[in-house]
Amino acid sequence: MHDARKDIPMQPDPAGFKGKAALVTGGTTGIGRATAVAFARAGARVIVAGRNEREGERTVALAREAGGEARFVGADVSRPADLERLVRETVAAFGRLDMAFNNAGVEENLGPIVEKDVETYAHIFDVNVRGLFLSMKHEIPAMLANGGGAIVNNASVAGLVGFGGVALYTASKHAVAGLTRAVALEYAAKGVRVNAVAPGAIDTPMLDRFTEAVPKEKLASMHPVGRIGKPEEVASAVVWLCSPASSFVTGSVLPVDGGWTAQ
């Protein structure tokens, strides 16, 4: 009797993305850069999107060194026209869109909610929530035109638990988790899987800015594994969620947090 389970790859194929096209927003540094390189190493053709062209081209160079094809497209996810153009240029460049890592996001300075202003609120939600909504709005039709695809959104442990002092950022990341689950249900039967990663403290420039107020040692101690994570560790989770190895996974928000949310 044939065992269908043998047909399902249990681990991402190192060349499993050959010929496929991936889009990474916020790909100029940190987790986005590591993920663009990981996609390229797995054989994908990658569009690196972001606002900083110099850093974006650096990511492109690293992706090419990893053996993949990559291009930079300047885009600001808070601008609706940029996102429509970004997806259009991705399809024009590679003829398809198979995978997207919606990683672009901004943080918030520490402080109680009563000290925050509407400008800060608007900035955080324009990037972290509206930018995500518009990214998926344009990515999904492009994937459906090609028979389906996989989207991974970057949430945060702050999207799974409360985080005092950054209430607006926390609310925006809870919205990322909610959008991920809802959109996954809308397209589960249509061939587009939608998941999210929820990183803990990861060694990135964003963390460097945050640790001007909170020492890295304190953040490290909040993870049961006793350390801060690496961008490549999040990238590995993103690649897995986009691979056939996770074909039965959709609507999940996967903590990549050294045990933080297990406590």
mmCIF file of N, CA, C and O in Angstrom, residues 15-68:
data_model
loop_
_atom_site.group_PDB
_atom_site.id
_atom_site.type_symbol
_atom_site.label_atom_id
_atom_site.label_comp_id
_atom_site.label_asym_id
_atom_site.label_seq_id
_atom_site.Cartn_x
_atom_site.Cartn_y
_atom_site.Cartn_z
ATOM 1 N N ALA A 15 17.978 23.062 -2.267
ATOM 2 C CA ALA A 15 17.740 23.694 -3.564
ATOM 3 C C ALA A 15 16.256 23.669 -3.910
ATOM 4 O O ALA A 15 15.875 23.749 -5.071
ATOM 5 N N GLY A 16 15.421 23.575 -2.898
ATOM 6 C CA GLY A 16 13.993 23.409 -3.114
ATOM 7 C C GLY A 16 13.279 24.603 -3.685
ATOM 8 O O GLY A 16 12.132 24.495 -4.119
ATOM 9 N N PHE A 17 13.902 25.759 -3.672
ATOM 10 C CA PHE A 17 13.262 26.964 -4.179
ATOM 11 C C PHE A 17 13.781 27.354 -5.557
ATOM 12 O O PHE A 17 13.533 28.463 -6.023
ATOM 13 N N LYS A 18 14.488 26.465 -6.187
ATOM 14 C CA LYS A 18 15.069 26.778 -7.490
ATOM 15 C C LYS A 18 13.970 27.179 -8.473
ATOM 16 O O LYS A 18 12.982 26.475 -8.650
ATOM 17 N N GLY A 19 14.149 28.342 -9.110
ATOM 18 C CA GLY A 19 13.186 28.837 -10.077
ATOM 19 C C GLY A 19 12.049 29.632 -9.473
ATOM 20 O O GLY A 19 11.287 30.274 -10.197
ATOM 21 N N LYS A 20 11.942 29.621 -8.149
ATOM 22 C CA LYS A 20 10.864 30.362 -7.497
ATOM 23 C C LYS A 20 11.323 31.777 -7.149
ATOM 24 O O LYS A 20 12.509 32.062 -7.053
ATOM 25 N N ALA A 21 10.331 32.643 -6.957
ATOM 26 C CA ALA A 21 10.618 34.052 -6.679
ATOM 27 C C ALA A 21 10.140 34.426 -5.282
ATOM 28 O O ALA A 21 9.022 34.087 -4.887
ATOM 29 N N ALA A 22 11.012 35.114 -4.548
ATOM 30 C CA ALA A 22 10.705 35.537 -3.187
ATOM 31 C C ALA A 22 10.844 37.046 -3.070
ATOM 32 O O ALA A 22 11.717 37.661 -3.695
ATOM 33 N N LEU A 23 10.010 37.636 -2.252
ATOM 34 C CA LEU A 23 10.040 39.066 -1.962
ATOM 35 C C LEU A 23 10.253 39.257 -0.466
ATOM 36 O O LEU A 23 9.567 38.629 0.344
ATOM 37 N N VAL A 24 11.208 40.114 -0.115
ATOM 38 C CA VAL A 24 11.486 40.400 1.292
ATOM 39 C C VAL A 24 11.404 41.904 1.499
ATOM 40 O O VAL A 24 12.214 42.665 0.947
ATOM 41 N N THR A 25 10.429 42.368 2.271
ATOM 42 C CA THR A 25 10.375 43.784 2.621
ATOM 43 C C THR A 25 11.240 44.013 3.857
ATOM 44 O O THR A 25 11.454 43.106 4.663
ATOM 45 N N GLY A 26 11.744 45.228 4.000
ATOM 46 C CA GLY A 26 12.668 45.475 5.099
ATOM 47 C C GLY A 26 13.894 44.608 4.973
ATOM 48 O O GLY A 26 14.450 44.139 5.972
ATOM 49 N N GLY A 27 14.353 44.411 3.725
ATOM 50 C CA GLY A 27 15.455 43.483 3.476
ATOM 51 C C GLY A 27 16.829 44.096 3.519
ATOM 52 O O GLY A 27 17.799 43.446 3.111
ATOM 53 N N THR A 28 16.932 45.313 4.010
ATOM 54 C CA THR A 28 18.213 46.015 3.978
ATOM 55 C C THR A 28 19.109 45.725 5.163
ATOM 56 O O THR A 28 20.291 46.100 5.146
ATOM 57 N N THR A 29 18.595 45.068 6.183
ATOM 58 C CA THR A 29 19.394 44.830 7.377
ATOM 59 C C THR A 29 18.746 43.754 8.236
ATOM 60 O O THR A 29 17.622 43.325 7.980
ATOM 61 N N GLY A 30 19.448 43.295 9.257
ATOM 62 C CA GLY A 30 18.885 42.434 10.288
ATOM 63 C C GLY A 30 18.224 41.165 9.795
ATOM 64 O O GLY A 30 18.782 40.419 8.980
ATOM 65 N N ILE A 31 17.019 40.904 10.298
ATOM 66 C CA ILE A 31 16.300 39.681 9.966
ATOM 67 C C ILE A 31 15.966 39.632 8.483
ATOM 68 O O ILE A 31 16.046 38.571 7.852
ATOM 69 N N GLY A 32 15.594 40.758 7.909
ATOM 70 C CA GLY A 32 15.270 40.787 6.484
ATOM 71 C C GLY A 32 16.458 40.418 5.626
ATOM 72 O O GLY A 32 16.336 39.636 4.667
ATOM 73 N N ARG A 33 17.608 40.960 5.959
ATOM 74 C CA ARG A 33 18.827 40.635 5.199
ATOM 75 C C ARG A 33 19.157 39.147 5.325
ATOM 76 O O ARG A 33 19.431 38.478 4.319
ATOM 77 N N ALA A 34 19.114 38.626 6.539
ATOM 78 C CA ALA A 34 19.439 37.209 6.746
ATOM 79 C C ALA A 34 18.471 36.311 5.985
ATOM 80 O O ALA A 34 18.866 35.267 5.449
ATOM 81 N N THR A 35 17.211 36.706 5.911
ATOM 82 C CA THR A 35 16.216 35.889 5.219
ATOM 83 C C THR A 35 16.403 35.948 3.707
ATOM 84 O O THR A 35 16.264 34.934 3.015
ATOM 85 N N ALA A 36 16.711 37.127 3.187
ATOM 86 C CA ALA A 36 16.976 37.242 1.749
ATOM 87 C C ALA A 36 18.139 36.343 1.354
ATOM 88 O O ALA A 36 18.088 35.642 0.328
ATOM 89 N N VAL A 37 19.182 36.324 2.170
ATOM 90 C CA VAL A 37 20.343 35.474 1.897
ATOM 91 C C VAL A 37 19.953 33.996 2.000
ATOM 92 O O VAL A 37 20.368 33.170 1.177
ATOM 93 N N ALA A 38 19.128 33.657 2.995
ATOM 94 C CA ALA A 38 18.700 32.258 3.159
ATOM 95 C C ALA A 38 17.854 31.799 1.980
ATOM 96 O O ALA A 38 18.002 30.670 1.492
ATOM 97 N N PHE A 39 16.969 32.646 1.492
ATOM 98 C CA PHE A 39 16.185 32.312 0.302
ATOM 99 C C PHE A 39 17.102 32.070 -0.892
ATOM 100 O O PHE A 39 16.933 31.112 -1.652
ATOM 101 N N ALA A 40 18.066 32.967 -1.065
ATOM 102 C CA ALA A 40 18.996 32.840 -2.196
ATOM 103 C C ALA A 40 19.804 31.559 -2.099
ATOM 104 O O ALA A 40 20.004 30.857 -3.097
ATOM 105 N N ARG A 41 20.245 31.227 -0.903
ATOM 106 C CA ARG A 41 21.030 30.008 -0.708
ATOM 107 C C ARG A 41 20.200 28.765 -1.044
ATOM 108 O O ARG A 41 20.741 27.746 -1.493
ATOM 109 N N ALA A 42 18.883 28.857 -0.836
ATOM 110 C CA ALA A 42 17.995 27.738 -1.135
ATOM 111 C C ALA A 42 17.580 27.693 -2.600
ATOM 112 O O ALA A 42 16.813 26.818 -2.994
ATOM 113 N N GLY A 43 18.089 28.642 -3.405
ATOM 114 C CA GLY A 43 17.836 28.593 -4.834
ATOM 115 C C GLY A 43 16.825 29.576 -5.369
ATOM 116 O O GLY A 43 16.561 29.605 -6.573
ATOM 117 N N ALA A 44 16.223 30.393 -4.479
ATOM 118 C CA ALA A 44 15.205 31.329 -4.934
ATOM 119 C C ALA A 44 15.824 32.561 -5.585
ATOM 120 O O ALA A 44 16.958 32.938 -5.302
ATOM 121 N N ARG A 45 15.046 33.198 -6.447
ATOM 122 C CA ARG A 45 15.372 34.517 -6.965
ATOM 123 C C ARG A 45 14.692 35.514 -6.043
ATOM 124 O O ARG A 45 13.502 35.391 -5.757
ATOM 125 N N VAL A 46 15.430 36.517 -5.585
ATOM 126 C CA VAL A 46 14.963 37.340 -4.476
ATOM 127 C C VAL A 46 14.900 38.813 -4.851
ATOM 128 O O VAL A 46 15.857 39.370 -5.411
ATOM 129 N N ILE A 47 13.779 39.432 -4.514
ATOM 130 C CA ILE A 47 13.674 40.887 -4.547
ATOM 131 C C ILE A 47 13.862 41.381 -3.122
ATOM 132 O O ILE A 47 13.127 40.990 -2.212
ATOM 133 N N VAL A 48 14.851 42.233 -2.946
ATOM 134 C CA VAL A 48 15.130 42.853 -1.657
ATOM 135 C C VAL A 48 14.519 44.252 -1.687
ATOM 136 O O VAL A 48 14.904 45.087 -2.514
ATOM 137 N N ALA A 49 13.574 44.525 -0.819
ATOM 138 C CA ALA A 49 12.889 45.816 -0.807
ATOM 139 C C ALA A 49 13.214 46.581 0.461
ATOM 140 O O ALA A 49 13.374 45.995 1.533
ATOM 141 N N GLY A 50 13.313 47.884 0.338
ATOM 142 C CA GLY A 50 13.574 48.728 1.492
ATOM 143 C C GLY A 50 13.792 50.166 1.073
ATOM 144 O O GLY A 50 13.717 50.510 -0.107
ATOM 145 N N ARG A 51 14.096 51.005 2.056
ATOM 146 C CA ARG A 51 14.265 52.434 1.783
ATOM 147 C C ARG A 51 15.715 52.834 1.577
ATOM 148 O O ARG A 51 15.990 53.857 0.963
ATOM 149 N N ASN A 52 16.642 52.036 2.083
ATOM 150 C CA ASN A 52 18.061 52.381 2.029
ATOM 151 C C ASN A 52 18.724 51.621 0.882
ATOM 152 O O ASN A 52 19.014 50.430 0.992
ATOM 153 N N GLU A 53 18.969 52.314 -0.218
ATOM 154 C CA GLU A 53 19.507 51.644 -1.404
ATOM 155 C C GLU A 53 20.895 51.068 -1.152
ATOM 156 O O GLU A 53 21.197 49.948 -1.586
ATOM 157 N N ARG A 54 21.742 51.797 -0.448
ATOM 158 C CA ARG A 54 23.101 51.305 -0.210
ATOM 159 C C ARG A 54 23.075 49.996 0.570
ATOM 160 O O ARG A 54 23.763 49.028 0.203
ATOM 161 N N GLU A 55 22.299 49.950 1.645
ATOM 162 C CA GLU A 55 22.207 48.722 2.431
ATOM 163 C C GLU A 55 21.469 47.627 1.666
ATOM 164 O O GLU A 55 21.776 46.431 1.801
ATOM 165 N N GLY A 56 20.504 48.020 0.850
ATOM 166 C CA GLY A 56 19.807 47.046 0.033
ATOM 167 C C GLY A 56 20.722 46.367 -0.967
ATOM 168 O O GLY A 56 20.663 45.148 -1.161
ATOM 169 N N GLU A 57 21.592 47.161 -1.576
ATOM 170 C CA GLU A 57 22.538 46.576 -2.525
ATOM 171 C C GLU A 57 23.551 45.689 -1.813
ATOM 172 O O GLU A 57 24.047 44.713 -2.383
ATOM 173 N N ARG A 58 23.850 46.004 -0.564
ATOM 174 C CA ARG A 58 24.720 45.134 0.225
ATOM 175 C C ARG A 58 24.057 43.775 0.444
ATOM 176 O O ARG A 58 24.703 42.725 0.327
ATOM 177 N N THR A 59 22.761 43.794 0.746
ATOM 178 C CA THR A 59 22.035 42.531 0.888
ATOM 179 C C THR A 59 22.042 41.759 -0.414
ATOM 180 O O THR A 59 22.234 40.533 -0.437
ATOM 181 N N VAL A 60 21.826 42.465 -1.527
ATOM 182 C CA VAL A 60 21.848 41.818 -2.842
ATOM 183 C C VAL A 60 23.194 41.141 -3.079
ATOM 184 O O VAL A 60 23.263 40.003 -3.555
ATOM 185 N N ALA A 61 24.271 41.835 -2.745
ATOM 186 C CA ALA A 61 25.606 41.257 -2.928
ATOM 187 C C ALA A 61 25.778 39.993 -2.092
ATOM 188 O O ALA A 61 26.332 38.985 -2.567
ATOM 189 N N LEU A 62 25.303 40.011 -0.859
ATOM 190 C CA LEU A 62 25.409 38.832 0.004
ATOM 191 C C LEU A 62 24.565 37.681 -0.539
ATOM 192 O O LEU A 62 24.973 36.510 -0.480
ATOM 193 N N ALA A 63 23.388 37.997 -1.069
ATOM 194 C CA ALA A 63 22.532 36.960 -1.641
ATOM 195 C C ALA A 63 23.190 36.326 -2.860
ATOM 196 O O ALA A 63 23.123 35.110 -3.055
ATOM 197 N N ARG A 64 23.838 37.138 -3.669
ATOM 198 C CA ARG A 64 24.533 36.602 -4.844
ATOM 199 C C ARG A 64 25.737 35.759 -4.435
ATOM 200 O O ARG A 64 26.014 34.725 -5.047
ATOM 201 N N GLU A 65 26.423 36.190 -3.374
ATOM 202 C CA GLU A 65 27.535 35.389 -2.871
ATOM 203 C C GLU A 65 27.056 34.029 -2.382
ATOM 204 O O GLU A 65 27.800 33.044 -2.420
ATOM 205 N N ALA A 66 25.795 33.982 -1.917
ATOM 206 C CA ALA A 66 25.218 32.723 -1.441
ATOM 207 C C ALA A 66 24.758 31.835 -2.588
ATOM 208 O O ALA A 66 24.262 30.728 -2.354
ATOM 209 N N GLY A 67 24.895 32.328 -3.804
ATOM 210 C CA GLY A 67 24.582 31.506 -4.971
ATOM 211 C C GLY A 67 23.255 31.789 -5.620
ATOM 212 O O GLY A 67 22.841 31.066 -6.538
ATOM 213 N N GLY A 68 22.560 32.841 -5.177
ATOM 214 C CA GLY A 68 21.247 33.134 -5.736
ATOM 215 C C GLY A 68 21.235 34.360 -6.618
ATOM 216 O O GLY A 68 22.230 35.071 -6.746
#
